[in-house]
Amino acid sequence: MTREYEVILRNGLVVDPVNGRHEVADVALADGKVAAVGEVTGQAAAEHDVSGCVVMPGIIDAHVHLSPWLGGAPGHRMLAQAGVTFALEMAGPIDGVTKFATTHGCGLSIACIDYVRPGHTVTSNDPGADELRDTLARARAAGAIGLKILGGHFPLTREASARTMAVAAEQGAYVAFHSGTVHTPQNVGGMRESCELADGNPLHLAHINSYTRGLDGSALAEAEEAIDILGQHPNVWSESYLAPINGNSGKCADGAPESVATQRNLERGGFPPTDAGMVEAIRAGWAQVHVLKDGVHVLTGGEEGLAAWKAAGSDIGISFYANPPEPRMHLATAKRPDGSFAVDALATDGGGIPRNDLCSRGLALVHLDALSLDGFVQKVCVSPARALGLSARKGHLGVGADADVTVVDLERRKAVKSFVHGAPVLMDGEVVGQGCRMLVPPEGADHVRGLGLDVLIAEPGSMLRPRGA
Ligand SMILES: [Zn+2]
C-alpha cells in the first residue's frame, strides 16, 4: 500500500482560529505542507497518537536572542525544547546569528533584524538617512530582514531613531524598537516617545512590559497607560513577555557595564553601576548569570555564577528579577473595545536567555481562564505570522500551509512534539531537529544559502502592516 502522507497526528484537539477549527481531528503532513485535516483515512510513514494533547500551528516567538552579543548559540536548542518552530532574532549582529544557525541549528526557522549600534553598524548615535540606508543594505545583503533600534541598551538621538523607522518604511524593511533615546530612558514615557517618533510608519515595539516596571509609580497604572498609547497608534505592532527576569549583557569595559540597561538594573538592586558592583550583585544573587549546562543556559548566581562571569571575561548573559507580576499578566490578556488584543503578541525575549516560557507561563493564563486557548494561538501564532508577512503560509493549519505544528500537553503546560516544514524537531520532549531555515530578503538569499542554510524569501513591504489594513 502506498503511504500518502509523511506524518499523521491522530485525535488531537486541533486549535486553529484562522480556519475556525477547535475540535478533535487528525492532521496529515506531506511535502512540508499541511495535507489534510479532519478524519484522515490514509496512511503515513509516521503516525502519532496525540489524543489528550492540543495540536496547534507552530509557535512563533517574535522576540528572541540567538547572537554572540545576546542569547548565544544554545538558544536554538532552548527554543526547540519550548516547542517554538519560528523565531525572530531581535538584535544581531546578523553575521553572528547566521554563524550560530549553521553550527547550532536544531531545525527551527528564524529571521533576524540587525542592530543600529554606534561604533558597530553606524558611526555615531546620530546617523543620517543615507548612512542608515547603507546600514540597512549591508544588513539585508547579509540576510537580515530589517533593523533593530536598541534604545534601552545603546541609544540613538531622537532624530536618528525617527530616521531609522522612516528609512525602514521607505525600503519595506522590518524595524523594531527597544524604547529609549539618548534623551529619554526606557520607561512608559520612552515608549510614548517611540510611538511618536514612528510618525505613522510601521513599527514593532518590543517587550511592552519592560516599560511598565513601576519605577516611577504604580506598575499597573503604567500598564494601562501603555495600552492607551498603543490604542492611539495602529501602525505599532507590539509584544510583551511573561517572565519575571529581564536579560542583559554582563559585558564590562573601562570599569563599567557597556549596556545602559545593565547599569540601571545594578542601581535598582542597590549596587553601583561598575565592575565591582557587578561582582557584588552576582554574589548576592541579584544578577543571575546564564551558565551553560547540558547544552542550555541556566540562571546561576552566587560563587558559581561569578566564576562563569569571570571565566567569560564578563562577556556573558545576565538576568535580573526586574519585572513585577501585575503588568506582565495584564498586558498579556488585555483587550481593546473591539475585542482584539491590546498588545498584539506574546513573546519571550528568550532564545538563549532562559525564559522560553510561552507554554509554561502562557498556558498558565489559559489554565486561569485569563486567556482562551484560541486567544493563546492568536497571540503566539496568528499575530506574529501576520507581522512577519507570513499569514498565507504560517500561523494556521489550513491545507497548503507550511507544516509547522506544535503539539502541547495542556496539563503539564509543555510542548511535547513539533514539526517544521514537516520535519520533526521535538519528539516526546527530545530535540531531534537539525539545520536552520532563514527568512531572508531577496538580496540576502544567495549569501545565506552559501553558508549552508535553507532560505525562505521575505517579500519587502509585506511586514508590519497596520491594524485594519
Ligand atoms: Zn530582546
Short mmCIF file of N, CA, C and O and ligand atoms in Angstrom, two decimals, residues 63 65 70 90 148 207 349, ligand 1:
data_model
loop_
_atom_site.label_atom_id
_atom_site.label_comp_id
_atom_site.label_asym_id
_atom_site.label_seq_id
_atom_site.Cartn_x
_atom_site.Cartn_y
_atom_site.Cartn_z
N HIS A 63 10.21 37.47 19.53
CA HIS A 63 11.30 38.22 20.17
C HIS A 63 12.23 37.25 20.89
O HIS A 63 11.91 36.77 21.98
N HIS A 65 16.72 35.98 21.30
CA HIS A 65 18.13 36.35 21.08
C HIS A 65 18.97 35.11 20.84
O HIS A 65 18.97 34.18 21.65
N LEU A 70 24.00 38.70 22.43
CA LEU A 70 22.98 38.38 23.42
C LEU A 70 22.33 37.03 23.07
O LEU A 70 22.00 36.79 21.91
N MET A 90 16.16 39.36 17.58
CA MET A 90 15.85 40.80 17.70
C MET A 90 17.07 41.66 17.97
O MET A 90 16.95 42.66 18.69
N LYS A 148 17.02 46.87 14.11
CA LYS A 148 16.58 47.00 15.50
C LYS A 148 17.22 48.25 16.09
O LYS A 148 18.43 48.42 16.02
N HIS A 207 8.74 44.28 23.77
CA HIS A 207 8.52 43.99 25.20
C HIS A 207 7.89 45.13 26.00
O HIS A 207 8.53 45.75 26.85
N ASP A 349 11.34 37.26 24.60
CA ASP A 349 12.66 37.88 24.72
C ASP A 349 13.65 36.80 25.20
O ASP A 349 14.60 37.08 25.92
ZN ZN B 1 15.34 41.50 23.48
#
